[in-house]
Amino acid sequence: MAETEQTGERPIDPPLARVLKGEASQEEEAAVREWRRASYENEVEYRELVRVVEWSARTRELLEIPPRPAAADLIRRSALLRGGSAWLTAAAGIAALLGALVYSQARRRSPAASGLGIREIATSKTETATLELLDGTVIRLAPSSRLQVLAGGRGSEGGGTREVALEGRGFFAIAHDGTPFVIRTDAGNVTVLGTRLDLEARGRGLRVVVVEGRVALSTPRARTQLSAGEMARVLNGEPTPVVKVPDVESFVEWTGTFLAFQSTPLHEAAREIERVYGARVEIPDRALAQRVITAWFRDKSLGEVVDVVCLAVAAHCSIESGVVRILPEAHGGGR
């Protein structure tokens, strides 16, 4: 089963607190922006803290802020923010004002034997599961499926290879970290460096559809390369020829209101947002359309997704009558 995560509480990080109070330096503001862009959860945390600050505007001492740190200390703390591992907790004054309000998030992952952070996870006939491995890979596991971690990348016993075993079906958004990611099945193995794909493997049968990037499918008899928009099968242990798929999106509809991007160009992310939410996305600026985004969303509204996407690519966004417009923004993104 997946390893549990531990939570803890420490005082709010001083650079973030100074941003909330409007007293931050340019370097601190840049570090916090990077931290917000790192994940949807970070952005939600930031917005919740902004609300807390607004609610507590009448409190004379909102946050206990230590003196501005030295440059070396600032660099260290900014690196913490960039890693998305800052611990966020409302100060005692806010808790007293709002009545036992405690805000803590940005959980620290528990150490695991595998460098990917879990050992095994399985779903029943009626459930799906979404998990993010420690390398940043995001997996959506279909019902009646099982995923096992075999090796965890750099510094692990696997000698630098990231390896999992799948029985069932999963959508994989593989993080780019320079090491191969191998998905082992009874019918064959799929190897990637960084890509998105839908893979179903049951017994001696396998089907892989590449949404983005390239993969290699290996069986005892052959090794086949696939590119985005292509599909390959293994039937009773025998590989079939690679074919073009006219509608890749139809193979990932089972994931529901789920999106996962790994260094995905904005114009491609926009197409998937259109598919999931039935909206039209307009990006008039060609350079902006080529910017990339790494993020994932599960059961979020269109507005929540757009807010994070636009922050990540430093764009200005609007939603009106089912149309999302994404425009360049010179001073940071958002709506």
PDB file of C-alpha atoms in Angstrom, residues 10 14 25 41 52 63 100 106 108 121 140 143 150 175 181 206 226 230 235 241-242 257 270 276 278 281:
ATOM      1  CA  ARG A  10       6.034  25.074  12.411  1.00  0.00           C
ATOM      2  CA  PRO A  14       9.278  34.406   7.290  1.00  0.00           C
ATOM      3  CA  SER A  25      12.068  42.041  -0.945  1.00  0.00           C
ATOM      4  CA  GLU A  41      -1.751  22.584  -3.528  1.00  0.00           C
ATOM      5  CA  VAL A  52      -6.668  34.560   6.757  1.00  0.00           C
ATOM      6  CA  LEU A  63       2.128  37.442  12.384  1.00  0.00           C
ATOM      7  CA  ALA A 100      -8.937  27.716  17.204  1.00  0.00           C
ATOM      8  CA  ALA A 106       2.679  21.361   2.687  1.00  0.00           C
ATOM      9  CA  ARG A 108       6.505  16.265   4.514  1.00  0.00           C
ATOM     10  CA  ILE A 121      -1.246   0.258  -4.277  1.00  0.00           C
ATOM     11  CA  ARG A 140      -4.101   7.657 -12.310  1.00  0.00           C
ATOM     12  CA  PRO A 143     -10.488   0.153 -11.136  1.00  0.00           C
ATOM     13  CA  LEU A 150      10.371  -2.177  -7.999  1.00  0.00           C
ATOM     14  CA  ALA A 175       8.491  13.177 -14.721  1.00  0.00           C
ATOM     15  CA  PHE A 181      11.107   4.850 -16.237  1.00  0.00           C
ATOM     16  CA  LEU A 206      -1.286  -5.163 -23.385  1.00  0.00           C
ATOM     17  CA  LEU A 226       5.987   4.700 -30.398  1.00  0.00           C
ATOM     18  CA  GLU A 230       0.291   6.090 -31.728  1.00  0.00           C
ATOM     19  CA  LEU A 235      -2.101 -10.111 -27.898  1.00  0.00           C
ATOM     20  CA  PRO A 241       2.012  -3.322 -35.655  1.00  0.00           C
ATOM     21  CA  VAL A 242       1.963   0.261 -34.377  1.00  0.00           C
ATOM     22  CA  THR A 257     -11.957  15.335 -14.266  1.00  0.00           C
ATOM     23  CA  ALA A 270      -5.379  23.886 -23.473  1.00  0.00           C
ATOM     24  CA  VAL A 276     -12.396  17.713 -19.848  1.00  0.00           C
ATOM     25  CA  GLY A 278     -16.186  21.471 -22.517  1.00  0.00           C
ATOM     26  CA  VAL A 281      -9.518  27.994 -24.807  1.00  0.00           C
TER      27      VAL A 281
END
